[in-house]
Tab-separated table of C-alpha atoms in Angstrom:
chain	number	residue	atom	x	y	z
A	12	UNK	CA	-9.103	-31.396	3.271
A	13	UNK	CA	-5.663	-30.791	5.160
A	14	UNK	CA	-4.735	-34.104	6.144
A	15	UNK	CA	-5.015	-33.886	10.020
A	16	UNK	CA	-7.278	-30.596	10.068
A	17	UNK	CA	-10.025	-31.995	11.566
A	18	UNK	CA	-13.154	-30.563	12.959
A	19	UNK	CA	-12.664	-32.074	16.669
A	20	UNK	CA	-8.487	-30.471	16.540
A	21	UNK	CA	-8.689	-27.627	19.094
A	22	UNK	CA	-7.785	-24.110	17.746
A	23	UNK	CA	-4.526	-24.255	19.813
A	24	UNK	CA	-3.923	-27.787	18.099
A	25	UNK	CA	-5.079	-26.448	14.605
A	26	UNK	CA	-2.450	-23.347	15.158
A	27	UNK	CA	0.204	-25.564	15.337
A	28	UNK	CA	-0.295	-27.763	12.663
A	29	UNK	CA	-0.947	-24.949	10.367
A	30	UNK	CA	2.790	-24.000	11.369
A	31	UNK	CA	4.396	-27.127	10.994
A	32	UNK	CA	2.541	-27.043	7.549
A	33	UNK	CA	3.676	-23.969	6.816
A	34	UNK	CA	7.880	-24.976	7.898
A	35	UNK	CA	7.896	-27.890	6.183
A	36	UNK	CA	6.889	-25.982	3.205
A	37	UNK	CA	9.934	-23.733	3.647
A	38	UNK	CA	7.502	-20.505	3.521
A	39	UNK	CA	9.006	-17.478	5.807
A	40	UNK	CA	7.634	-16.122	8.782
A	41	UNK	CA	5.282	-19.288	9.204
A	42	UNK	CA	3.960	-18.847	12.669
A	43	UNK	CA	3.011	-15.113	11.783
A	44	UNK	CA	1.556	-16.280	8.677
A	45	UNK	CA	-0.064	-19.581	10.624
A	46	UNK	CA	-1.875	-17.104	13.366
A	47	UNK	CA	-3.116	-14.593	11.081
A	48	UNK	CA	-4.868	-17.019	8.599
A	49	UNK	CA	-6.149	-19.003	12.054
A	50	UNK	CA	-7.546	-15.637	13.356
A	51	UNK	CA	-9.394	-15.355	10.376
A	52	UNK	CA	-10.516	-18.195	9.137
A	53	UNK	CA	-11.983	-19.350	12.495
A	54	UNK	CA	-13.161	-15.674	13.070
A	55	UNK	CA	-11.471	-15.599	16.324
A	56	UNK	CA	-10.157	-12.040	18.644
A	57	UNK	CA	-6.457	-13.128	19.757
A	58	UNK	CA	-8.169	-13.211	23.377
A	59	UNK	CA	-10.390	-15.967	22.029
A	60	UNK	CA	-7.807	-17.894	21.132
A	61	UNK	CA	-6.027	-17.329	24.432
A	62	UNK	CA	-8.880	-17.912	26.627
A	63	UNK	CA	-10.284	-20.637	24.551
A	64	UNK	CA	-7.885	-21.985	22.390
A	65	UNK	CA	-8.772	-25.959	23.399
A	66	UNK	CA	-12.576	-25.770	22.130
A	67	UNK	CA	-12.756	-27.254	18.874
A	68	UNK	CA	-12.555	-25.513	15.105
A	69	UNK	CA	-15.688	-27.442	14.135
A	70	UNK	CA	-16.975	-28.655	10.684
A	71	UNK	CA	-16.682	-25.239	9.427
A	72	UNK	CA	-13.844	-23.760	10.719
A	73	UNK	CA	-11.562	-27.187	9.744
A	74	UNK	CA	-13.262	-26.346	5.704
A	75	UNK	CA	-11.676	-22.742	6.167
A	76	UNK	CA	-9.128	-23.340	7.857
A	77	UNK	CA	-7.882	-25.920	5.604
A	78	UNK	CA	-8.610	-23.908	2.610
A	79	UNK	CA	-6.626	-20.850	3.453
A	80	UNK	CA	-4.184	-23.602	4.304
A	81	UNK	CA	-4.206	-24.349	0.179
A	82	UNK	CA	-3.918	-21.162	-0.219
A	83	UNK	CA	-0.704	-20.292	1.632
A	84	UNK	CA	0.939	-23.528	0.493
A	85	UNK	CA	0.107	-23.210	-2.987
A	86	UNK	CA	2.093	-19.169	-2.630
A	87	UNK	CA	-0.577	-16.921	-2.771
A	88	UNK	CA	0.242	-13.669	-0.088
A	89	UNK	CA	-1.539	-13.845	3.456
A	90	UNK	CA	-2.897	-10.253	2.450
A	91	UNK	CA	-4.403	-11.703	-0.556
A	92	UNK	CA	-6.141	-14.720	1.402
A	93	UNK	CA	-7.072	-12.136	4.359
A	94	UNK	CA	-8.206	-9.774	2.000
A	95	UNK	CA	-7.242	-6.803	4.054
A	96	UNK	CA	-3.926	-5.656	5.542
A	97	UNK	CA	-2.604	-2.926	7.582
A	98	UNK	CA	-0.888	0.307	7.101
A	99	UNK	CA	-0.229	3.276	9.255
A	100	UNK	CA	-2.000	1.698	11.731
A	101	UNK	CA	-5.493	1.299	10.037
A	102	UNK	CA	-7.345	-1.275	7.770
A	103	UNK	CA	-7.493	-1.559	4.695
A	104	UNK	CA	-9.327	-3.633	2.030
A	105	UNK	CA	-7.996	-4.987	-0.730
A	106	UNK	CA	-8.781	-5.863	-4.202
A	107	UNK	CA	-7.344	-7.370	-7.511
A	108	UNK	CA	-6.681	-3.868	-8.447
A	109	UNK	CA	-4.923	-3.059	-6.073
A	110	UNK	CA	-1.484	-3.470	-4.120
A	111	UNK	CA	-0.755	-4.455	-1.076
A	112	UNK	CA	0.607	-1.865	1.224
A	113	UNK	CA	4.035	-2.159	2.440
A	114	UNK	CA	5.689	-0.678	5.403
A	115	UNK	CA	8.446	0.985	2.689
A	116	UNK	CA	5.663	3.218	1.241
A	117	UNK	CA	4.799	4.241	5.022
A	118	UNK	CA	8.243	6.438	4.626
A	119	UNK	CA	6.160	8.152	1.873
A	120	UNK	CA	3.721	9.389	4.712
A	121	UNK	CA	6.240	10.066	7.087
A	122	UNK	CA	7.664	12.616	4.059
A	123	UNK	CA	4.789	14.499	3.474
A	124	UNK	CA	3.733	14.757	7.493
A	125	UNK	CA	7.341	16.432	7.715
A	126	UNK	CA	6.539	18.825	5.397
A	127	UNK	CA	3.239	19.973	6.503
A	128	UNK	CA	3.488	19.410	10.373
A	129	UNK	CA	0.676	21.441	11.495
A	130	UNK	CA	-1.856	19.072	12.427
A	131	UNK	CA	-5.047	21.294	11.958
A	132	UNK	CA	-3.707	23.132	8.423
A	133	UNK	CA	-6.055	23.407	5.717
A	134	UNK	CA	-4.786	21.236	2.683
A	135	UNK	CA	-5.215	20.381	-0.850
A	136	UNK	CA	-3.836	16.864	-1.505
A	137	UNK	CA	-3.597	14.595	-4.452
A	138	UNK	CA	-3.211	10.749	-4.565
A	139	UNK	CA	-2.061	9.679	-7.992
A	140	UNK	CA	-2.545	5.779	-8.839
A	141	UNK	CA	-3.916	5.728	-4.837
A	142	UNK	CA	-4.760	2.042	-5.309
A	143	UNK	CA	-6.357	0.773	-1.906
A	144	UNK	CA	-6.125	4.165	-1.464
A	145	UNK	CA	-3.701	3.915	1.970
A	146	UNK	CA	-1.210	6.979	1.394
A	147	UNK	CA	-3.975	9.008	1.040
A	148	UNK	CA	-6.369	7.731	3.517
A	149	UNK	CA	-3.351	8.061	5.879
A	150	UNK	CA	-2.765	11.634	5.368
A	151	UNK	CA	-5.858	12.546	6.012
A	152	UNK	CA	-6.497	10.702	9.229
A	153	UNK	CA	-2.897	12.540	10.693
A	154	UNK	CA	-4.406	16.009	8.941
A	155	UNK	CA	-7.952	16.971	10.143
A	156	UNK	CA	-8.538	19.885	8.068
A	157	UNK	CA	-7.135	18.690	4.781
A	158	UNK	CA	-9.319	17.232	1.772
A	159	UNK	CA	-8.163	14.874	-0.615
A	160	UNK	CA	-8.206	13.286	-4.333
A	161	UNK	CA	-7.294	10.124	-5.350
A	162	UNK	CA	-6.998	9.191	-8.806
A	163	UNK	CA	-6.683	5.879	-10.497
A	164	UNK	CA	-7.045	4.467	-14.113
A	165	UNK	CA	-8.617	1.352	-12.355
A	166	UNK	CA	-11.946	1.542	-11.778
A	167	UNK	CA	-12.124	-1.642	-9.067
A	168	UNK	CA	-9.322	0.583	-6.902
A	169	UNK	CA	-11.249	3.181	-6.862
A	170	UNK	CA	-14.269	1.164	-5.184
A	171	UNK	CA	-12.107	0.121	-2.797
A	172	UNK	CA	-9.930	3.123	-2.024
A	173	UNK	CA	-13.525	4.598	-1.489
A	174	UNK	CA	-14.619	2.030	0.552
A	175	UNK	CA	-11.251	2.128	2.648
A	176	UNK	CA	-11.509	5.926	3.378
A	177	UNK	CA	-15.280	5.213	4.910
A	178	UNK	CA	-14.059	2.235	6.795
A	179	UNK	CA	-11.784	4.944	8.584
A	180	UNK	CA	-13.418	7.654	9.151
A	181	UNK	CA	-12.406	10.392	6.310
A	182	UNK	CA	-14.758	9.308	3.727
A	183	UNK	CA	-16.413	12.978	3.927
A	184	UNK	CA	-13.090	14.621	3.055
A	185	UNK	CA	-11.885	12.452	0.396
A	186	UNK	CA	-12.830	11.905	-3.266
A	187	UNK	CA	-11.768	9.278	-6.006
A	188	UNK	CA	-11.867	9.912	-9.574
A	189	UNK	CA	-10.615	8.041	-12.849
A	190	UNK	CA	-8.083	9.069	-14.644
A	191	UNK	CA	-4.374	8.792	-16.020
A	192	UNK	CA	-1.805	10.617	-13.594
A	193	UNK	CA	-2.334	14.231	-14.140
A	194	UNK	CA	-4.266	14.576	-16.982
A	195	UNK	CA	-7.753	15.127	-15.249
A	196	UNK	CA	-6.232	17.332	-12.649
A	197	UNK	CA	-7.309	21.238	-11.707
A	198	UNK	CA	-4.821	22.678	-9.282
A	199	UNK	CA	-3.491	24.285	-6.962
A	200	UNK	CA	-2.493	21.485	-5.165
A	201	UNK	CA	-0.385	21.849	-1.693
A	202	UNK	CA	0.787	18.489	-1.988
A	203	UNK	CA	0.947	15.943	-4.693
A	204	UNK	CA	1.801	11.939	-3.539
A	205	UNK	CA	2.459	8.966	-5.605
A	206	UNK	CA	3.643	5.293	-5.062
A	207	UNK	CA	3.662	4.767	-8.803
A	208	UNK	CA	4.985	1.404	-10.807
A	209	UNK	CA	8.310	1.583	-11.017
A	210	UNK	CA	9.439	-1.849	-11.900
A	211	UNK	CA	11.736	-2.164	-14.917
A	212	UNK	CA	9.874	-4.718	-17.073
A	213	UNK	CA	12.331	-7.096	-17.813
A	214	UNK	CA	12.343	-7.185	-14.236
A	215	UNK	CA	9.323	-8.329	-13.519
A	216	UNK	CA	9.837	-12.047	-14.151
A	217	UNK	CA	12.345	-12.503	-11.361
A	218	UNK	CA	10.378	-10.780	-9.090
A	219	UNK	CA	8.907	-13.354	-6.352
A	220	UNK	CA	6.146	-15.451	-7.192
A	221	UNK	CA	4.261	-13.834	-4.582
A	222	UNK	CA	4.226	-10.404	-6.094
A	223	UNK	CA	4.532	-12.276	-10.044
A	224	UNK	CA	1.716	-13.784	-9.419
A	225	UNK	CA	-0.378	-12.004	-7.589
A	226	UNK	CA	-0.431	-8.195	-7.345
A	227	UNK	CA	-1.882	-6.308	-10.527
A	228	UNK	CA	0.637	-6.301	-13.051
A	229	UNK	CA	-0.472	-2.179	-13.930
A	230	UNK	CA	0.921	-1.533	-10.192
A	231	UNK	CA	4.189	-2.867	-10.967
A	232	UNK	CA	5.200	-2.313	-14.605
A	233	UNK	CA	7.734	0.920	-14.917
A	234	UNK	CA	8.199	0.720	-18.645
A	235	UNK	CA	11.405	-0.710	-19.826
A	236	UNK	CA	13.668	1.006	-17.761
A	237	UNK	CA	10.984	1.462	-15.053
A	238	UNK	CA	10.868	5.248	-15.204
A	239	UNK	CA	7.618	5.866	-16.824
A	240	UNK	CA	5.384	6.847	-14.636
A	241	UNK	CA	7.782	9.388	-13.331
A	242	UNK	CA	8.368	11.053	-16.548
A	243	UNK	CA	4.546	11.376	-16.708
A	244	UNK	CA	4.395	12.597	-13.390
A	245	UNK	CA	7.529	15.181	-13.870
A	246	UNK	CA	6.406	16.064	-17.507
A	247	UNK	CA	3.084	17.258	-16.057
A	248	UNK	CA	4.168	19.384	-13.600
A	249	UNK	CA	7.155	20.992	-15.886
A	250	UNK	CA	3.791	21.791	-18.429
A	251	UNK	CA	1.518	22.838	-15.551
A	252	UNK	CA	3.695	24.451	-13.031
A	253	UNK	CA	0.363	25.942	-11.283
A	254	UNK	CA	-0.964	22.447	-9.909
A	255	UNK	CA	1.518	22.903	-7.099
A	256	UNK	CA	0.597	25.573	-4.890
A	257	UNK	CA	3.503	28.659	-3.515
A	258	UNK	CA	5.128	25.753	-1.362
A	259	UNK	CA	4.118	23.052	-2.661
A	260	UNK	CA	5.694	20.192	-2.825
A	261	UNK	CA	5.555	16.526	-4.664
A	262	UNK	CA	7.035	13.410	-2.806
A	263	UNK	CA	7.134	10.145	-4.421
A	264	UNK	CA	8.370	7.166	-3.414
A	265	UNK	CA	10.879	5.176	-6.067
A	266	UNK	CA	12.876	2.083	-5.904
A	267	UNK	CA	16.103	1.248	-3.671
A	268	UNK	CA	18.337	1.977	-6.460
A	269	UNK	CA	16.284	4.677	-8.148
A	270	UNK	CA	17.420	7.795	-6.823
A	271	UNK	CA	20.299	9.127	-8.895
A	272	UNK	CA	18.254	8.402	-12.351
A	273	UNK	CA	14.962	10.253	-10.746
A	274	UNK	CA	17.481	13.278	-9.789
A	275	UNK	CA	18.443	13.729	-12.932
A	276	UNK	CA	15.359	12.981	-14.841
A	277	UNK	CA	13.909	15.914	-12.173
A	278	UNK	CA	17.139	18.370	-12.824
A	279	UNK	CA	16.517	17.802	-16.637
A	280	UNK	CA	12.754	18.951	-16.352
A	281	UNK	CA	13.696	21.963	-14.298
A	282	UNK	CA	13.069	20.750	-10.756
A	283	UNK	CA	14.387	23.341	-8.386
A	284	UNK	CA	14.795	21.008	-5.382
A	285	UNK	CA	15.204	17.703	-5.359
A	286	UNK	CA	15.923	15.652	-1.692
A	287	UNK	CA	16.059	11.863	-1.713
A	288	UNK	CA	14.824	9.734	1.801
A	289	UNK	CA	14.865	6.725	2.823
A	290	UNK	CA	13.636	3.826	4.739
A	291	UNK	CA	13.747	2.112	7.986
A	292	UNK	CA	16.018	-0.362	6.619
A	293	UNK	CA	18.215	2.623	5.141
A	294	UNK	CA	17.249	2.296	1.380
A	295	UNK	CA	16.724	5.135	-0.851
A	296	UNK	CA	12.192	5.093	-0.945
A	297	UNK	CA	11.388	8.154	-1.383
A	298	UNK	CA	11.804	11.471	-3.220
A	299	UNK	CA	10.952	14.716	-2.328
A	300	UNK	CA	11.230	17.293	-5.736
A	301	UNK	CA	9.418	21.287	-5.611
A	302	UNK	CA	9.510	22.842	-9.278
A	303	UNK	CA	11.505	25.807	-10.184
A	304	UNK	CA	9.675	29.670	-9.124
A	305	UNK	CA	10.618	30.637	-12.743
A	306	UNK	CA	7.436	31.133	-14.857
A	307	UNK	CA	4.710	30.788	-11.730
């Protein structure tokens, strides 16, 4: 037990001693981190914890409250401990198979929406390594009339990206299937996303502890010079021009300093266009590439 998280401490008592826990530990963005692990391990609405924030966290509530605690302290992610996290605006379930979405690969979305802008436009789309399944489930919330694939080698992502694109409504226009990036694919695809590893491996071990240590090391190794996947990806579609449809397109996001070695990697396979994006903090994220017309 957290020394001092007792079951007669209020919830407006047990919020702040989770966040002095949480400071003195020298973790960032501790009173975010201290109200979201509150909320759910005492199953509380914000408004509950407005309106009744001095009734006590009980027996129960102090054991889960003081076990997230643990958890936090000892550096696991607040996603991991929730479970769940956001993105786009919707929910999304998590599992040891997947990642945890980021706001960086939301500029992925924002990408593809640009390109397609009609709302109500029939589309083919493909997820590859979808994960929790968010950039896809995303897409097809903004697009009413578009269907979607999303592939994975992971069999426990794909039970949850399933289970994510129920949980918000475009279960009926989605499908998951297993298999290694393009390989299991019949096109014509309109558009073609990926938030693929892309981690350089000797990399990897100076990453934080939170991401070390915790998200699935598949989702983060690149291959030595963390280009892999892409040359997969960009190999696949030099070979099978005719998964993209007339206009189609394949956006993809990369890493901050990524974007000259995926331009030429793209210009050597014959990519016609290539247009690099970026982030709301003004990193290159993402990269936009259509193949060449010659030989469709």
């Amino acid at each position: 037990m957290i020394s001092g998280l007792t079951p007669t401490l209020s919830r407006e008592a047990a919020l702040r001693l989770l966040v002095r826990m949480l400071e003195q530990a020298g973790l960032p963005n501790a009173r975010a981190d201290a109200r979201f692990l509150a909320l759910h391990a005492l199953a509380l609405t914000p408004l509950d914890l407005t309106l009744r924030g001095r009734e006590p966290i009980g027996e129960a509530g102090a054991h889960r409250l003081g076990r997230a605690a643990e958890r936090r302290l000892a550096g696991e992610p607040v996603a991991r401990i929730l479970g769940a996290w956001e993105f786009w605006g919707l929910p999304f379930s998590l599992g040891p198979e997947t990642l945890v979405p980021r706001p960086d690969t939301e500029s992925v979305v924002e990408t593809a929406l640009r390109l397609f802008p009609e709302r109500d436009r029939p589309l083919r789309l493909v997820d590859l390594g979808t994960g929790s399944g968010c950039i896809l489930v995303a897409l097809l919330h903004e697009r009413l009339r578009a269907f979607g694939l999303g592939l994975d080698r992971a069999e426990g992502a794909l039970r949850v990206a399933r289970a994510n694109a129920e949980r918000n409504g475009v279960g009926a226009r989605a499908a998951f299937l297993r298999g290694s990036w393009l390989d299991a694919l019949v096109g014509p695809f309109d558009l073609i996303v990926s938030n693929p590893p892309y981690i350089a491996a000797p990399v990897i071990a100076t990453l934080d502890t939170e991401v070390r240590e915790h998200d699935p090391m598949a989702a983060l190794d690149g291959g030595p010079d963390g280009l892999d996947a892409y040359r997969a990806i960009l190999l696949g579609i030099a070979r099978r021009p005719d998964l993209l449809s007339p206009g189609g397109a394949l956006v993809l996001e990369i890493g901050y300093d990524q974007a000259a070695a995926l331009t030429a990697l793209a210009g050597a396979m014959g990519f016609a266009e290539v247009s690099i994006g970026r982030d709301l903090a003004g990193n290159d994220r993402v990269v936009t590439l259509r193949p060449s017309l010659q030989g469709r």
